[in-house]
XYZ file of C-alpha atoms in Angstrom:
514
model
C 8.615 38.346 -12.765
C 6.527 36.680 -9.768
C 3.674 34.068 -10.194
C 0.601 34.621 -9.126
C -1.858 31.878 -8.314
C -5.345 31.541 -8.785
C -8.191 28.865 -8.902
C -10.902 28.803 -11.241
C -14.106 26.495 -11.673
C -14.563 24.616 -15.282
C -16.177 26.804 -17.700
C -17.781 23.970 -19.258
C -19.380 23.202 -16.006
C -17.917 19.543 -15.339
C -16.576 20.582 -11.903
C -13.078 20.520 -13.108
C -10.211 22.522 -10.718
C -8.387 24.947 -12.380
C -4.974 26.153 -10.878
C -3.898 28.845 -12.934
C -0.295 30.697 -12.565
C -0.135 34.235 -14.244
C 3.284 35.893 -14.312
C 3.249 39.487 -12.955
C 5.903 42.056 -14.151
C 5.546 44.446 -10.929
C 6.682 42.364 -7.822
C 4.771 44.953 -5.461
C 1.445 43.980 -7.445
C 2.153 40.334 -6.140
C 1.611 41.673 -2.382
C -1.265 43.505 -3.207
C -3.128 41.204 -5.967
C -5.146 37.850 -6.224
C -1.857 35.978 -4.923
C -1.752 37.698 -1.244
C -5.781 37.395 -1.214
C -5.633 33.651 -1.368
C -4.670 31.501 1.849
C -2.284 29.215 1.610
C -0.703 26.243 3.605
C 2.363 26.637 5.884
C 4.611 25.879 3.094
C 3.321 29.350 1.311
C 2.972 27.712 -2.118
C 0.155 25.570 -1.896
C -3.387 27.285 -2.333
C -5.603 26.185 0.195
C -8.754 24.370 -1.671
C -11.548 25.119 -0.443
C -10.565 28.464 0.870
C -11.451 28.443 4.817
C -13.649 31.390 6.351
C -12.040 33.991 9.240
C -13.911 32.607 11.671
C -11.725 30.235 14.261
C -14.327 28.040 14.860
C -14.572 26.746 11.106
C -13.148 23.264 11.290
C -10.789 24.180 8.403
C -9.355 26.566 10.556
C -8.920 24.053 13.771
C -5.192 23.265 14.580
C -3.659 20.300 13.313
C -4.067 18.429 17.002
C -7.630 19.542 17.016
C -8.308 17.946 13.362
C -6.318 14.723 13.951
C -8.205 14.055 17.577
C -11.288 14.676 15.786
C -10.072 12.204 13.110
C -8.699 9.847 15.693
C -12.223 9.694 17.309
C -13.842 8.607 14.465
C -11.643 5.424 13.269
C -12.283 2.910 16.146
C -15.863 3.019 14.890
C -14.583 2.342 11.502
C -12.387 -0.424 12.593
C -15.245 -1.927 14.574
C -17.866 -1.809 11.615
C -16.811 -5.128 9.883
C -14.654 -6.518 12.943
C -18.102 -6.722 15.000
C -19.400 -9.121 12.181
C -16.450 -11.144 11.407
C -15.480 -11.438 15.104
C -17.651 -14.365 15.282
C -16.031 -16.272 12.396
C -13.774 -18.121 14.755
C -16.455 -19.090 17.203
C -18.971 -21.165 14.747
C -17.756 -24.172 16.139
C -17.920 -23.363 19.518
C -21.618 -22.028 18.861
C -22.690 -25.077 16.800
C -21.986 -27.386 19.953
C -24.155 -25.399 22.113
C -26.945 -24.695 19.757
C -26.587 -28.163 18.118
C -26.585 -27.172 14.832
C -24.256 -27.577 11.490
C -21.177 -24.877 11.434
C -22.616 -23.832 7.874
C -26.018 -22.946 9.347
C -24.610 -21.315 12.459
C -21.945 -18.880 10.140
C -25.561 -17.714 8.471
C -25.821 -15.600 11.624
C -23.705 -12.880 10.153
C -25.685 -12.722 6.695
C -28.175 -10.244 8.272
C -25.659 -8.228 10.040
C -23.357 -7.916 6.561
C -26.893 -6.710 4.351
C -28.093 -4.153 7.277
C -25.241 -2.284 6.970
C -26.309 -0.899 3.581
C -29.610 0.318 4.954
C -28.035 1.316 8.340
C -25.510 3.697 6.550
C -28.200 5.182 4.244
C -30.603 6.111 6.965
C -27.878 7.756 8.710
C -27.320 10.004 5.812
C -30.299 12.474 6.222
C -29.613 12.567 10.017
C -25.725 13.180 9.175
C -26.658 15.923 6.822
C -29.521 17.890 8.828
C -28.174 17.232 12.648
C -24.776 16.725 12.320
C -22.026 13.938 11.969
C -20.867 13.761 15.663
C -24.455 12.605 17.178
C -24.848 10.189 14.680
C -21.360 8.758 15.499
C -22.261 8.613 19.224
C -25.682 6.952 18.740
C -24.307 4.607 16.500
C -21.418 3.168 18.596
C -23.565 3.384 21.689
C -26.511 1.291 20.186
C -23.927 -1.092 18.705
C -22.586 -1.379 22.339
C -26.064 -2.486 23.613
C -26.808 -4.760 20.824
C -23.207 -6.218 21.567
C -24.400 -6.992 25.246
C -27.512 -8.347 24.083
C -25.420 -11.107 21.470
C -23.345 -11.841 24.491
C -26.196 -12.660 26.663
C -28.557 -14.184 24.258
C -30.045 -17.656 24.987
C -30.500 -18.935 21.624
C -29.627 -18.740 18.193
C -32.623 -16.629 17.091
C -32.285 -14.107 19.723
C -28.179 -14.133 19.156
C -28.964 -13.702 15.226
C -31.459 -10.586 15.863
C -28.698 -8.995 17.998
C -26.240 -9.611 15.291
C -28.254 -7.940 12.618
C -29.049 -4.840 14.365
C -25.205 -4.468 15.133
C -24.924 -4.262 11.339
C -27.664 -1.864 11.325
C -26.584 0.370 13.926
C -22.616 0.010 13.377
C -22.621 1.030 9.852
C -22.539 5.136 9.787
C -18.973 5.580 10.523
C -18.330 4.089 7.032
C -20.701 7.265 5.891
C -19.517 9.500 7.965
C -15.846 9.477 7.532
C -16.134 11.028 3.854
C -17.842 13.853 5.433
C -15.678 14.466 7.928
C -12.553 14.586 5.723
C -14.520 16.894 3.647
C -15.364 19.241 6.478
C -12.134 19.361 7.865
C -9.230 18.906 5.472
C -8.249 20.760 2.287
C -7.880 19.166 -1.214
C -4.453 18.465 -0.873
C -4.805 16.516 2.202
C -7.750 14.491 1.575
C -6.332 11.637 -0.662
C -3.849 10.579 2.069
C -6.811 10.836 4.895
C -9.395 8.978 2.888
C -6.400 6.329 2.489
C -6.279 6.095 6.468
C -9.938 5.859 6.897
C -10.387 3.193 4.160
C -7.707 1.153 5.589
C -9.420 1.360 9.550
C -12.622 -0.290 8.067
C -11.054 -2.527 5.523
C -8.635 -3.986 7.999
C -11.193 -4.366 10.676
C -12.668 -7.663 8.979
C -9.053 -9.386 9.548
C -8.026 -7.886 12.914
C -11.837 -9.047 14.755
C -11.029 -12.723 14.015
C -7.464 -12.886 14.522
C -7.946 -11.324 18.151
C -10.917 -13.677 18.866
C -9.048 -16.610 17.351
C -6.808 -16.277 20.559
C -9.100 -15.449 22.965
C -11.746 -18.685 22.336
C -8.782 -20.910 23.419
C -8.888 -19.281 26.786
C -12.434 -18.334 26.974
C -15.908 -19.497 26.078
C -17.596 -17.675 23.092
C -19.835 -15.898 25.419
C -17.279 -14.249 27.289
C -15.301 -13.750 23.778
C -18.052 -11.049 22.641
C -17.782 -9.657 26.090
C -14.533 -8.685 25.315
C -16.061 -6.939 22.050
C -18.150 -5.030 24.181
C -15.218 -3.822 25.724
C -13.694 -2.417 22.369
C -17.206 -0.882 21.614
C -16.986 0.576 25.111
C -13.658 2.281 24.454
C -14.875 3.649 21.079
C -17.764 5.530 22.784
C -15.435 6.714 25.314
C -12.863 7.998 23.035
C -15.961 10.059 21.036
C -16.864 11.624 24.508
C -13.473 12.642 25.049
C -12.213 13.907 21.526
C -15.134 13.853 18.954
C -16.391 17.546 18.155
C -19.001 18.620 15.249
C -17.437 19.212 11.952
C -20.650 20.267 10.063
C -19.977 23.774 9.549
C -22.992 26.325 8.149
C -21.270 28.362 5.831
C -24.479 30.335 4.775
C -24.889 32.145 8.203
C -23.298 35.571 9.170
C -22.913 34.867 12.635
C -22.667 31.321 13.945
C -25.046 30.393 17.050
C -23.339 30.359 20.340
C -23.093 26.843 21.858
C -23.365 26.368 25.426
C -20.558 25.092 27.418
C -19.739 23.079 30.410
C -20.908 19.283 30.816
C -24.244 19.996 29.739
C -23.383 21.908 26.741
C -21.235 18.897 25.772
C -23.996 16.328 26.423
C -26.293 18.097 24.327
C -23.630 18.477 21.468
C -23.162 14.146 21.782
C -26.748 13.593 21.832
C -27.880 15.786 19.189
C -29.738 18.508 21.000
C -27.307 20.843 19.608
C -27.887 19.587 16.286
C -31.765 20.103 16.376
C -31.569 23.642 17.800
C -28.850 24.475 14.998
C -30.684 22.755 12.025
C -32.325 25.913 10.723
C -30.933 26.610 7.370
C -29.698 22.803 6.557
C -31.207 20.715 4.549
C -34.496 18.692 5.679
C -34.699 15.253 6.233
C -36.798 14.262 3.329
C -34.750 16.803 0.942
C -31.636 14.915 1.582
C -33.718 11.476 1.567
C -34.762 12.325 -2.236
C -31.304 13.631 -3.434
C -29.661 10.551 -1.776
C -31.511 8.587 -4.621
C -30.873 11.106 -7.019
C -27.009 11.074 -6.585
C -27.044 7.337 -6.915
C -28.416 6.932 -10.628
C -25.564 9.692 -11.750
C -23.681 7.263 -13.917
C -20.249 8.446 -12.313
C -21.223 7.154 -9.146
C -23.526 4.223 -10.222
C -20.547 2.726 -12.493
C -17.898 3.164 -9.907
C -20.085 1.555 -6.789
C -22.429 -0.882 -8.173
C -20.312 -1.556 -11.289
C -17.001 -2.160 -9.682
C -17.056 -1.928 -5.997
C -19.604 -4.409 -5.520
C -17.589 -7.376 -7.104
C -14.276 -6.390 -5.956
C -15.305 -6.435 -2.393
C -17.935 -9.524 -2.927
C -15.321 -12.250 -2.941
C -13.047 -10.264 -0.363
C -15.927 -10.500 2.050
C -16.706 -13.918 0.953
C -13.350 -15.313 1.889
C -13.171 -13.621 5.346
C -16.455 -15.462 6.020
C -15.711 -18.728 5.063
C -11.753 -19.321 5.174
C -12.225 -21.622 8.484
C -14.153 -23.714 6.428
C -11.453 -24.046 4.125
C -8.395 -24.638 6.372
C -9.877 -26.476 9.383
C -11.019 -29.664 7.296
C -8.211 -32.151 5.937
C -5.633 -31.883 4.409
C -4.752 -28.444 6.285
C -6.436 -29.486 9.448
C -5.388 -25.488 11.031
C -5.790 -25.412 14.761
C -7.747 -22.352 16.264
C -4.265 -20.638 16.678
C -3.091 -21.567 13.186
C -6.152 -19.775 11.998
C -5.856 -16.660 14.150
C -2.043 -16.497 12.696
C -3.594 -16.769 8.846
C -5.276 -13.703 9.438
C -1.934 -12.095 9.450
C -2.011 -12.477 5.543
C -4.860 -10.001 4.570
C -3.596 -7.774 7.441
C -0.292 -7.573 6.061
C -1.854 -7.069 2.251
C -4.110 -4.419 3.795
C -1.184 -2.598 5.641
C 1.056 -2.809 2.020
C -1.964 -1.328 0.459
C -1.932 1.537 3.163
C 1.580 2.306 2.539
C 0.996 1.947 -1.391
C -2.051 4.416 -1.458
C -0.249 7.006 0.848
C 2.274 7.956 -1.760
C 1.239 6.763 -5.020
C -2.433 8.545 -5.191
C -0.647 11.786 -4.825
C 1.818 11.321 -7.259
C -0.560 10.546 -9.590
C -2.698 13.680 -8.683
C 0.300 16.175 -8.746
C 1.956 14.608 -11.877
C -1.494 14.842 -13.678
C -1.729 18.832 -12.522
C 2.125 19.139 -13.750
C 1.347 17.753 -17.223
C -1.816 19.610 -18.035
C -0.959 23.143 -17.320
C -2.319 23.225 -13.918
C -5.480 21.382 -14.670
C -6.989 18.783 -12.367
C -9.905 16.530 -13.344
C -11.290 13.839 -10.909
C -11.047 11.117 -13.599
C -7.341 11.043 -13.312
C -7.315 9.482 -10.058
C -8.858 6.564 -11.374
C -5.742 5.484 -13.185
C -4.644 4.313 -9.528
C -6.850 1.526 -10.020
C -5.314 -0.667 -12.205
C -1.970 -1.864 -10.530
C -4.425 -2.838 -7.576
C -7.060 -4.388 -9.748
C -4.253 -6.724 -11.768
C -2.768 -8.069 -8.175
C -6.256 -8.972 -6.936
C -6.913 -10.988 -10.239
C -3.808 -12.514 -9.625
C -4.452 -13.326 -5.835
C -7.933 -14.976 -6.555
C -6.117 -17.490 -9.078
C -3.464 -18.357 -6.603
C -5.942 -18.961 -3.775
C -8.312 -21.059 -5.894
C -5.183 -22.876 -7.269
C -3.541 -23.607 -3.904
C -6.949 -25.246 -2.501
C -7.487 -27.086 -6.041
C -4.273 -28.760 -5.957
C -3.738 -28.840 -1.882
C -0.160 -27.514 -1.880
C 1.510 -25.412 0.884
C -0.931 -22.949 2.901
C 1.470 -20.084 1.922
C -0.224 -19.946 -1.325
C -3.497 -19.555 0.387
C -1.866 -16.676 2.567
C -0.450 -15.320 -0.468
C -3.501 -15.177 -2.488
C -5.671 -13.618 0.304
C -3.166 -11.112 0.903
C -2.845 -9.965 -2.813
C -6.754 -9.954 -2.622
C -7.121 -7.407 0.340
C -4.140 -5.175 -1.127
C -6.328 -5.019 -4.165
C -9.358 -4.211 -2.124
C -8.190 -1.586 -0.350
C -5.856 -0.281 -3.302
C -9.185 0.260 -5.174
C -11.506 1.147 -2.716
C -9.429 4.224 -1.681
C -9.027 5.621 -5.516
C -12.717 5.245 -5.598
C -13.213 7.250 -2.423
C -11.038 9.909 -3.451
C -12.505 10.291 -6.859
C -16.214 10.299 -5.349
C -15.109 12.995 -2.644
C -13.776 15.162 -5.562
C -16.909 14.896 -7.455
C -19.483 15.071 -4.736
C -17.434 17.256 -2.479
C -20.864 18.332 -0.458
C -22.592 14.954 -0.752
C -19.835 12.794 0.799
C -22.096 11.518 3.272
C -24.822 10.778 0.420
C -21.889 8.943 -2.074
C -20.343 7.175 0.864
C -23.594 5.365 1.705
C -24.035 4.181 -1.611
C -20.551 2.933 -1.781
C -20.934 1.210 1.574
C -24.415 -0.403 0.447
C -23.041 -1.671 -2.825
C -19.987 -3.188 -0.684
C -22.533 -5.015 1.389
C -24.942 -6.382 -1.110
C -22.108 -8.328 -2.544
C -20.817 -9.574 0.839
C -24.675 -10.265 1.873
C -25.325 -12.616 -1.279
C -21.589 -14.412 -1.623
C -22.090 -15.730 1.876
C -25.132 -18.087 0.513
C -23.291 -19.356 -2.328
C -19.224 -19.417 -2.067
C -19.253 -22.742 -0.441
C -21.578 -24.499 -2.498
C -19.683 -23.299 -5.527
C -16.415 -24.448 -4.277
C -18.096 -28.043 -3.612
C -19.910 -28.178 -6.843
C -17.037 -27.141 -9.216
C -13.853 -27.263 -7.520
C -11.736 -24.385 -6.031
C -9.793 -23.354 -9.278
C -12.880 -23.029 -11.193
C -14.658 -20.858 -8.713
C -12.028 -18.831 -8.041
C -10.845 -18.527 -11.291
C -14.467 -17.436 -12.309
C -14.278 -14.727 -9.332
C -11.087 -13.501 -10.958
C -12.887 -13.244 -14.090
C -15.666 -11.200 -13.066
C -13.334 -8.892 -11.299
C -11.445 -8.501 -14.740
C -14.531 -7.939 -16.816
C -16.029 -5.005 -14.629
C -12.958 -2.989 -15.041
C -15.296 -1.772 -18.006
C -17.187 0.557 -15.706
C -14.049 2.206 -14.593
C -12.850 2.719 -18.112
C -16.445 4.051 -19.334
C -16.135 6.788 -16.233
C -12.558 7.786 -17.375
C -13.811 8.318 -21.028
C -17.193 9.746 -20.275
C -17.293 11.052 -16.553
C -16.466 14.428 -17.494
C -19.359 14.883 -19.957
C -21.735 12.934 -17.418
C -20.533 15.599 -14.560
C -21.479 18.228 -16.784
C -24.769 17.149 -17.853
C -25.745 15.505 -14.668
C -24.525 17.683 -11.956
C -25.266 16.865 -8.352
C -28.321 18.228 -6.898
C -28.252 21.394 -4.860
C -30.776 21.176 -2.094
C -28.926 18.667 0.246
C -25.399 20.207 0.026
C -23.093 20.361 3.034
C -22.609 24.240 3.860
């Protein structure tokens, strides 16, 4: 008796994955039946989902080294997406002296950048689906480099803020492209860990940026500190030029187009000329734009993003944007060095969440498949949110109580670390769920996750400090914890009704990645 493995689609139309094992009496049949026709991973047991084509240029067929080189080219842009915004959060005091403004007023220079990440990500989606991932990634990093140079040499607050706002707009696409690249290159059993790394990169950036700039500002003025930021973006552009490749693959074509080689061919691929030449048969820009909004109103995307991501990330962005204004005044009187070192706390919390998510999400997925007769339902991933959600609530309470009673800064560090652990832990689970239910609309769904994250971050900068000053840290952060606790109802609703919603409101057909 041997097992014959096959995969089937959900007969009820909800998009569940069925991994069916059938016992076969004739051992010879196992070599000629469905089992032999399916392609497996190197372990010989794991069925590859989706099944790759026979074309060696198919990104699913790329070597391990090639896939991870392309993935590596994406990551600096993800780190820098929020890095570029929070980079200046330790420089407000120096800029306030130059421009003769108050520190809170100078701090508003990052609000436009946070807000414009949402539109920047949304506007990138039609281009990503039509012309490819690589040119959008390249131009995103190159134009953000140009804006960073502009911010460095800006003569006044208005020009500086304009450049910062454009940094947010042009720097957003890596957070949208990431899920699409993971979908293009990696199989179902590999995706959760790659999503974990991708989310880790853009959620660590907000803390790593000010951590580095906090040390640099002690040796250089704030303009030269921004010059260092330009160097980081130059490195990102260089890595894309050297390692990046196009992962969008048109599976509807019987014969793939032949691309020009050499330096000219490489330039054409990076700049999007090749993407324009190969755009035939791919969804149009207007078609993708219409479907972008159509996808958002699907309740199984609307609730996890607007109903949960907005609120779980709002307070995280609020903390990283205002932390210096909590710890530099009395009673803590943190120096620039101490502030920079305090950023170790969120980085440690985020790093621990990376290790947690790397193993825990796969454990939940595999356990569900084993205990449900080989059937996998995307909603099963959402069970992974609850541990991180609880830790985040506790972290906000600890942070607020520490400030309220002016006790040791250790409470600030622990509360902040717990909040950041929660953010990454929840974001990875939701991102993996979204990729499961929108595998061919990954860029569209990721754009809305990014937009909802930035909506909260944009708003909180304007009222966080006033709220704390008027009501006290304990009440302010306690209310924030209560808001996070309440909005778990969005996740519960998706777990209970998500499968029915997916069957009733399937994703649009026209703008799918091929």
